[in-house]
PDB file of C-alpha atoms in Angstrom:
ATOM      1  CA  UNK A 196      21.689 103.036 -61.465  1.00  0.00           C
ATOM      2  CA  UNK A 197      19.316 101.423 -59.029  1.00  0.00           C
ATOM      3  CA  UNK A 198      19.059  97.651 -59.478  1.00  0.00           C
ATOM      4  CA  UNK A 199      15.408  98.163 -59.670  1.00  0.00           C
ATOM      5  CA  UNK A 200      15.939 100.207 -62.462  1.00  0.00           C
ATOM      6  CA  UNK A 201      18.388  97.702 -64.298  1.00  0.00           C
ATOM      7  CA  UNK A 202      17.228  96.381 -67.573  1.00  0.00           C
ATOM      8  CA  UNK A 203      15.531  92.730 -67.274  1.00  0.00           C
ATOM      9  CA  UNK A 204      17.858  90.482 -69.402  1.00  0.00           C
ATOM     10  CA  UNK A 205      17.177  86.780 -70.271  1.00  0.00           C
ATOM     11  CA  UNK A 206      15.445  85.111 -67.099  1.00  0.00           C
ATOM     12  CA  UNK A 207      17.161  81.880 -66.693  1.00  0.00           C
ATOM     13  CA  UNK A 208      14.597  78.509 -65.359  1.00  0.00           C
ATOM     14  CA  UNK A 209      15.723  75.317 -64.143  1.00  0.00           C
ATOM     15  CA  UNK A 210      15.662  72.593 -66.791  1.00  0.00           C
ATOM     16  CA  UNK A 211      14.697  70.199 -64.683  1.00  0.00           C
ATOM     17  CA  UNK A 212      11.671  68.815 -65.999  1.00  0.00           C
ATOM     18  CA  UNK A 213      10.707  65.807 -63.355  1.00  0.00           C
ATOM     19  CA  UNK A 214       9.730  65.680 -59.672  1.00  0.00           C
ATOM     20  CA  UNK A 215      10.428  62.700 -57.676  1.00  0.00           C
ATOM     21  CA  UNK A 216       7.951  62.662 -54.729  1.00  0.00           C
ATOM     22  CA  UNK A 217       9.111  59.026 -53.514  1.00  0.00           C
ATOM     23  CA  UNK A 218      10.742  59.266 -50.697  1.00  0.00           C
ATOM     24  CA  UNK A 219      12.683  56.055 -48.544  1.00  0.00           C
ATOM     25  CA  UNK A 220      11.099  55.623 -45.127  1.00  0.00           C
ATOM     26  CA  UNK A 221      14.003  55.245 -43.119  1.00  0.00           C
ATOM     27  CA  UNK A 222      11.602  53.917 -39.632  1.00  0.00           C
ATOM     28  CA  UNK A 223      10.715  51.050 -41.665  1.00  0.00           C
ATOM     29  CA  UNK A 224      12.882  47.702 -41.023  1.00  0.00           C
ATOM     30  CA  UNK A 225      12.804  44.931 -42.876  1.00  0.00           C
ATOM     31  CA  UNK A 226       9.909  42.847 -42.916  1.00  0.00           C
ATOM     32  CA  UNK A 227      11.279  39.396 -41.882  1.00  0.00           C
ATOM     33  CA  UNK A 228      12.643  41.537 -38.649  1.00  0.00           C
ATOM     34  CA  UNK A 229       9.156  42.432 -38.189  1.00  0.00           C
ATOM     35  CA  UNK A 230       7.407  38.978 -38.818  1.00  0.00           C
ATOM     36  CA  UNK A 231       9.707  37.554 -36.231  1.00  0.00           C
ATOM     37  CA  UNK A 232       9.028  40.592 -33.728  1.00  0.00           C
ATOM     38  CA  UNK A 233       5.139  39.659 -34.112  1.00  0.00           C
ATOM     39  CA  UNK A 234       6.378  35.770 -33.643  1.00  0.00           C
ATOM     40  CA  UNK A 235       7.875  36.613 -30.520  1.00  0.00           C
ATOM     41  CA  UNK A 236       5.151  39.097 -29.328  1.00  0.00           C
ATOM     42  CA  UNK A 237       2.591  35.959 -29.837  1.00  0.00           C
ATOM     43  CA  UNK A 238       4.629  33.640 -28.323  1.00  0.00           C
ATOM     44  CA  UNK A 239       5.365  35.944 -24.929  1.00  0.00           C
ATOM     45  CA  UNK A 240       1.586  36.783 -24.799  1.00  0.00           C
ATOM     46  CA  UNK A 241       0.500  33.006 -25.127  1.00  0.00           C
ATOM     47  CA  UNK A 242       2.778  32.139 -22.463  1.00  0.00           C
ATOM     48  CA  UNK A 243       1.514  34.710 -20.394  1.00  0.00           C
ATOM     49  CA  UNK A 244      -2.624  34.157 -20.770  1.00  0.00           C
ATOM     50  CA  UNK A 245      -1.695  30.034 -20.182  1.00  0.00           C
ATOM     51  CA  UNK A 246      -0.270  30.567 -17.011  1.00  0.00           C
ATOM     52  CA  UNK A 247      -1.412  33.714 -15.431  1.00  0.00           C
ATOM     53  CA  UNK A 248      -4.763  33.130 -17.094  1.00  0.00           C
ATOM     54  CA  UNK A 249      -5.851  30.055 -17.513  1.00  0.00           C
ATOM     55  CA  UNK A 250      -3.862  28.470 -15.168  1.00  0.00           C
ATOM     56  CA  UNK A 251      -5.061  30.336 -12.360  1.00  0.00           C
ATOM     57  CA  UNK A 252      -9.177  29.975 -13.387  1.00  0.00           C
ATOM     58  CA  UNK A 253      -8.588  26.479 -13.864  1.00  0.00           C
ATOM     59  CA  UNK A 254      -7.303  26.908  -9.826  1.00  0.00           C
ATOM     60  CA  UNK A 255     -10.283  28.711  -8.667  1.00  0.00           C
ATOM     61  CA  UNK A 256     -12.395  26.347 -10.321  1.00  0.00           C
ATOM     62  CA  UNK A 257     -10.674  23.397  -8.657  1.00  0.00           C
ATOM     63  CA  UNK A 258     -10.728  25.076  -5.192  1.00  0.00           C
ATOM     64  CA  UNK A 259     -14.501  26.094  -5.378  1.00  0.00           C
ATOM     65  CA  UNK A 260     -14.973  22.134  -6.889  1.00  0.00           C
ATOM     66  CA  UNK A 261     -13.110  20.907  -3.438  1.00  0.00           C
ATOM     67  CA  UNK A 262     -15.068  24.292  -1.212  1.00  0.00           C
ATOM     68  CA  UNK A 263     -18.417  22.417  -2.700  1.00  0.00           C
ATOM     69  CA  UNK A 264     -17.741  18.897  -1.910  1.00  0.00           C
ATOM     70  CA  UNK A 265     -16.577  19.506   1.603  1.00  0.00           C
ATOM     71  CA  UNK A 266     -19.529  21.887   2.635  1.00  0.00           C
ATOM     72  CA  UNK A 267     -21.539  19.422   0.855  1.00  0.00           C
ATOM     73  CA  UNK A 268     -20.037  16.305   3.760  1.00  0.00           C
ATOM     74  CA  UNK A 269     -20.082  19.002   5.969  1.00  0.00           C
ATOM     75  CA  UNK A 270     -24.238  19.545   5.571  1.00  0.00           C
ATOM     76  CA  UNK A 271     -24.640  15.834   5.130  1.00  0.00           C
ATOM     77  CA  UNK A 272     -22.674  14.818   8.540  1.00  0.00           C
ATOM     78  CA  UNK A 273     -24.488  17.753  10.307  1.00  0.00           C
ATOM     79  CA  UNK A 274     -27.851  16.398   8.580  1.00  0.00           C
ATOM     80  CA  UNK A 275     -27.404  12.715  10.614  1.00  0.00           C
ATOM     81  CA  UNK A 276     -26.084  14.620  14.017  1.00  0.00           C
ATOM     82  CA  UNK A 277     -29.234  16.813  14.485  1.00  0.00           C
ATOM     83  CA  UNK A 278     -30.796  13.758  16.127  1.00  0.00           C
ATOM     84  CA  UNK A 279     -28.326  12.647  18.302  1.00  0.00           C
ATOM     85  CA  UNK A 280     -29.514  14.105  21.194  1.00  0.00           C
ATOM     86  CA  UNK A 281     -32.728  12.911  20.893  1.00  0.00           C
ATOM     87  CA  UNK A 282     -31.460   9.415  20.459  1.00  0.00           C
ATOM     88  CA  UNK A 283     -28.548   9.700  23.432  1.00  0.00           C
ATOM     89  CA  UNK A 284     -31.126  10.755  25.518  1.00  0.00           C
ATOM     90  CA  UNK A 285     -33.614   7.482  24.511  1.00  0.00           C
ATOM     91  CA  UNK A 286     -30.996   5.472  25.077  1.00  0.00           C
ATOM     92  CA  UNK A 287     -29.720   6.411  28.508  1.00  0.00           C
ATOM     93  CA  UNK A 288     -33.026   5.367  29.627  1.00  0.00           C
ATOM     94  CA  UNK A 289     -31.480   1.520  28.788  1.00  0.00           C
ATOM     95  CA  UNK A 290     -28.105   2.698  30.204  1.00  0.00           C
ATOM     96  CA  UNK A 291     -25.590   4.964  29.849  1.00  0.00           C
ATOM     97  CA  UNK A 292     -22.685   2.442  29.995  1.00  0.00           C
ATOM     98  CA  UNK A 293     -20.179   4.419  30.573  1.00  0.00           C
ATOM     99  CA  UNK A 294     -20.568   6.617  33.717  1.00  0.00           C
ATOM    100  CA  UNK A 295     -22.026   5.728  36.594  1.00  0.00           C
ATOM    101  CA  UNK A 296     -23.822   8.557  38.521  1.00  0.00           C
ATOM    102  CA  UNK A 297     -20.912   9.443  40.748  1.00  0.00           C
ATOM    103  CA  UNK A 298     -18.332   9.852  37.824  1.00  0.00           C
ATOM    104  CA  UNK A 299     -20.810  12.188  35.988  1.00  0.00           C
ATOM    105  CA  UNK A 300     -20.769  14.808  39.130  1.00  0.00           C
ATOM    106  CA  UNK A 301     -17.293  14.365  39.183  1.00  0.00           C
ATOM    107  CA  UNK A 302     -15.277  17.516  37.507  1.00  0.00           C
ATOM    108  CA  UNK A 303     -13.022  17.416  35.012  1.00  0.00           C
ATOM    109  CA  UNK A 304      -9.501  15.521  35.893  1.00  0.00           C
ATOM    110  CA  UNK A 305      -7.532  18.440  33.311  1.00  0.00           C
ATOM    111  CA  UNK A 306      -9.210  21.073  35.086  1.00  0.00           C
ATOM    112  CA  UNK A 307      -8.371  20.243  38.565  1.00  0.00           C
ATOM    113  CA  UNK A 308      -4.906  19.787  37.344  1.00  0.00           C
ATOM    114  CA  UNK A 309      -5.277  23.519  35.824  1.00  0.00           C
ATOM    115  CA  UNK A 310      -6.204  24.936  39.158  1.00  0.00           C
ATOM    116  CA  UNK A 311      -3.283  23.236  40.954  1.00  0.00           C
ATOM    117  CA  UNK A 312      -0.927  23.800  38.661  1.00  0.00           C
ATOM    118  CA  UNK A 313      -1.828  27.651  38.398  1.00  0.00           C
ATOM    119  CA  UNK A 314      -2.561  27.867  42.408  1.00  0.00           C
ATOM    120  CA  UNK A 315       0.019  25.567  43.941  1.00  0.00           C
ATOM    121  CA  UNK A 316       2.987  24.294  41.436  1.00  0.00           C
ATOM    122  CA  UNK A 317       3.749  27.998  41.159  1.00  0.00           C
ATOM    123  CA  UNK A 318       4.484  28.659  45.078  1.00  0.00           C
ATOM    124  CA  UNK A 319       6.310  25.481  46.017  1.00  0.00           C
ATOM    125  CA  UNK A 320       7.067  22.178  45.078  1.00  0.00           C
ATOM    126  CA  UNK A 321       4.317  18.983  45.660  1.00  0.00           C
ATOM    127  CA  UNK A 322       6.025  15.953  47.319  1.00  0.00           C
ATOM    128  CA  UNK A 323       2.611  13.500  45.925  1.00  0.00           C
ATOM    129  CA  UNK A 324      -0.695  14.498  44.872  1.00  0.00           C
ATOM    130  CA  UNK A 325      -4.201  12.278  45.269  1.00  0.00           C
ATOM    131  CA  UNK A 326      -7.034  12.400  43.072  1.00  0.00           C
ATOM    132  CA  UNK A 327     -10.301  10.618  44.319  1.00  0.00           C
ATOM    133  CA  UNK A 328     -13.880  11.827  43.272  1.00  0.00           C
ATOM    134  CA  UNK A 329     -13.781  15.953  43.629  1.00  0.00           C
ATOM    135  CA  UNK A 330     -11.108  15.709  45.971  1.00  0.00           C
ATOM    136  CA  UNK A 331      -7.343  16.517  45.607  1.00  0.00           C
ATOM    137  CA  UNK A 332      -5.144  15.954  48.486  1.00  0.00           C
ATOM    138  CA  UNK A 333      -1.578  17.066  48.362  1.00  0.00           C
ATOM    139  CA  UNK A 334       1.290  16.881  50.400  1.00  0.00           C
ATOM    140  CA  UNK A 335       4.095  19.831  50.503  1.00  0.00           C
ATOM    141  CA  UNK A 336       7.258  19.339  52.502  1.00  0.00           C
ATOM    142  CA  UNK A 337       9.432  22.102  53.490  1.00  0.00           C
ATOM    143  CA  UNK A 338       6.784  25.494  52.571  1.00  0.00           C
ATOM    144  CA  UNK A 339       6.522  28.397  54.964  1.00  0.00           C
ATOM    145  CA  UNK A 340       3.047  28.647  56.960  1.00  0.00           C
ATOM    146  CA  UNK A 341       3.160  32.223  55.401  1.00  0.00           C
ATOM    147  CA  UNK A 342       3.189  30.147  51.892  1.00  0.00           C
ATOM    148  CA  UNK A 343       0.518  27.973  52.633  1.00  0.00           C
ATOM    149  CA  UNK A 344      -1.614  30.872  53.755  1.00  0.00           C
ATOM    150  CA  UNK A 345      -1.564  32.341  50.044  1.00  0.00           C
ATOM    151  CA  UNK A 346      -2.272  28.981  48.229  1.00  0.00           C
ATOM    152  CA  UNK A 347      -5.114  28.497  50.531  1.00  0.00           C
ATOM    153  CA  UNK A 348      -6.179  32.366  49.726  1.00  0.00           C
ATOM    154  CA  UNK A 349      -5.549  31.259  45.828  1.00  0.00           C
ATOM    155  CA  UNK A 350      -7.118  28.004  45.679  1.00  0.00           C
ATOM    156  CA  UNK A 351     -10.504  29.513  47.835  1.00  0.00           C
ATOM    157  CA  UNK A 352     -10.883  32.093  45.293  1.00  0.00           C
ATOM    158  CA  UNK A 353     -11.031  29.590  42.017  1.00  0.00           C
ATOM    159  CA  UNK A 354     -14.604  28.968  40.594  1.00  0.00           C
ATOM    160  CA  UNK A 355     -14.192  25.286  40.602  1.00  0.00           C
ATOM    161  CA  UNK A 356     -13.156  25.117  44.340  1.00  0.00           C
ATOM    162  CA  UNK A 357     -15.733  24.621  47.053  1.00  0.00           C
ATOM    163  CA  UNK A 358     -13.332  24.814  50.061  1.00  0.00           C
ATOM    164  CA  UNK A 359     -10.090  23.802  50.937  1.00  0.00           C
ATOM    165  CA  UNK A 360      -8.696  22.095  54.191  1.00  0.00           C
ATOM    166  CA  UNK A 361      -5.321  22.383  55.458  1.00  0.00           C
ATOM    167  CA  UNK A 362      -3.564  20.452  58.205  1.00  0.00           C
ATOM    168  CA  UNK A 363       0.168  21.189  59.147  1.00  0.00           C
ATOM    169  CA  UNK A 364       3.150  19.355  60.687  1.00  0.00           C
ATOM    170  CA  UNK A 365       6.006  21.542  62.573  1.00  0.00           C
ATOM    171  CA  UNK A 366       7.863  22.151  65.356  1.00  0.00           C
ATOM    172  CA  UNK A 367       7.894  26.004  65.589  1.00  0.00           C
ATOM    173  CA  UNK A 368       4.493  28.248  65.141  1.00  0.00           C
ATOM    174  CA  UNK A 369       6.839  30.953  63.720  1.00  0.00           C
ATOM    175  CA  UNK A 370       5.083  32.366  60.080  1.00  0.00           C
ATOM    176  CA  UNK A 371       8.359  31.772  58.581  1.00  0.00           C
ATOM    177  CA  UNK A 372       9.106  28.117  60.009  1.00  0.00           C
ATOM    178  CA  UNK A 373       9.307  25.663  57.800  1.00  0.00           C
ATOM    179  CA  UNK A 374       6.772  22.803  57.941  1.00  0.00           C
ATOM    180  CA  UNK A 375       4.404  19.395  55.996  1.00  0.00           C
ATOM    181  CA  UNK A 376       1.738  20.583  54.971  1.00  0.00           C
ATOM    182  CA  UNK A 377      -1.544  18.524  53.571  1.00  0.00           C
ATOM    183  CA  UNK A 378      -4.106  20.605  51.594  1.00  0.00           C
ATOM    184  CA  UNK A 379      -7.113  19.078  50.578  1.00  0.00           C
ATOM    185  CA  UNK A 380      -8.843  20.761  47.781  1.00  0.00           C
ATOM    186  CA  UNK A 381     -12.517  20.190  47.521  1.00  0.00           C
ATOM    187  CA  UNK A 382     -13.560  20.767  43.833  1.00  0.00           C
ATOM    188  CA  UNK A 383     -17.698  21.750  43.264  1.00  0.00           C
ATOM    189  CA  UNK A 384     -19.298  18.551  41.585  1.00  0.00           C
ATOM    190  CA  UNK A 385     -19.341  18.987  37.566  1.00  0.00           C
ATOM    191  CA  UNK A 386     -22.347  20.392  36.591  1.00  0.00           C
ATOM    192  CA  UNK A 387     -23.268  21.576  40.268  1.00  0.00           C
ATOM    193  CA  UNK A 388     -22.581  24.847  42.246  1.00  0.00           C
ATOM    194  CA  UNK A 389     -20.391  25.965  44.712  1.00  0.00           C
ATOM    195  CA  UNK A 390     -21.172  24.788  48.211  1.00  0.00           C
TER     196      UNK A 390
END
């Protein structure tokens, strides 16, 4: 016989008559492990907004406070300067006790020290140089006529020169023979233009 065809006999149920539908939640930890979690979460961010925060507004704020004051003295020191022209210029009708007219045409002491220094120094070596007025006279022992030549060239060519003089002392005429030489630099007055 077919199973299908098998007589039903006494269907047996469970007996149990209950459902329990509460189930443990095994994620959840203890709450004191959570409370102190928080804690600590708190803490780390309170750290964090004092010093990365508010710290570092409280920095701006002082910097643009100091920024303020100083362009503040800055507009206040440029306020009492705008007349100073006008009141140099009154003044040096009473005297301008300082410079006489001959040291005001006369150029710049650093600057004629540039020019040698860049013209001369750097071809041979200067046994004494003079300084009087716009005038430089220097003496060079032991410097090729050849040598001289070229500082002459160099020291013509410089915006601040007028003209330069050159007198020698030697025994041979040679290009190469060594010899004194005495170059006088004339330097154009300050303010003025090349002669």
């Amino acid at each position: 016989m077919s199973r299908l065809n098998q007589p039903i006999g006494k269907v047996r149920y469970p007996d149990k008559t209950s459902i329990n539908l509460l189930m443990q939640d095994k994620s959840v930890r203890d709450p004191k492990f959570q409370i102190i979690l928080f804690v600590l979460f708190a803490l780390i961010l309170a750290i964090f907004v004092k010093f990365m925060v508010i710290d570092k507004l409280a920095e701006a704020y002082e910097a643009e406070k100091a920024y303020t004051q100083m362009q503040t003295q800055i507009d206040q020191l440029s306020a009492s300067n705008e007349k100073y022209d006008q009141v140099r210029e009154e003044y040096s009708h009473y005297g301008n006790g300082y410079l006489n007219d001959e040291e005001k045409a006369e150029q710049d002491r650093m600057a004629m020290m540039r020019v040698i220094k860049s013209n001369v120094i750097t071809k041979s070596e200067i046994q004494s140089v003079e300084i009087s007025g716009n005038v430089a006279t220097l003496t060079i022992d032991n410097i090729r006529l050849r040598t001289v030549s070229d500082i002459v060239a160099s020291l013509e060519k410089d915006d601040l020169v007028s003209f330069v003089t050159v007198s020698t002392a030697g025994t041979n005429t040679d290009s190469n023979a060594m010899v004194t030489a005495t170059v006088i630099i004339n330097f154009i007055p300050n303010g003025g233009e090349q002669q």
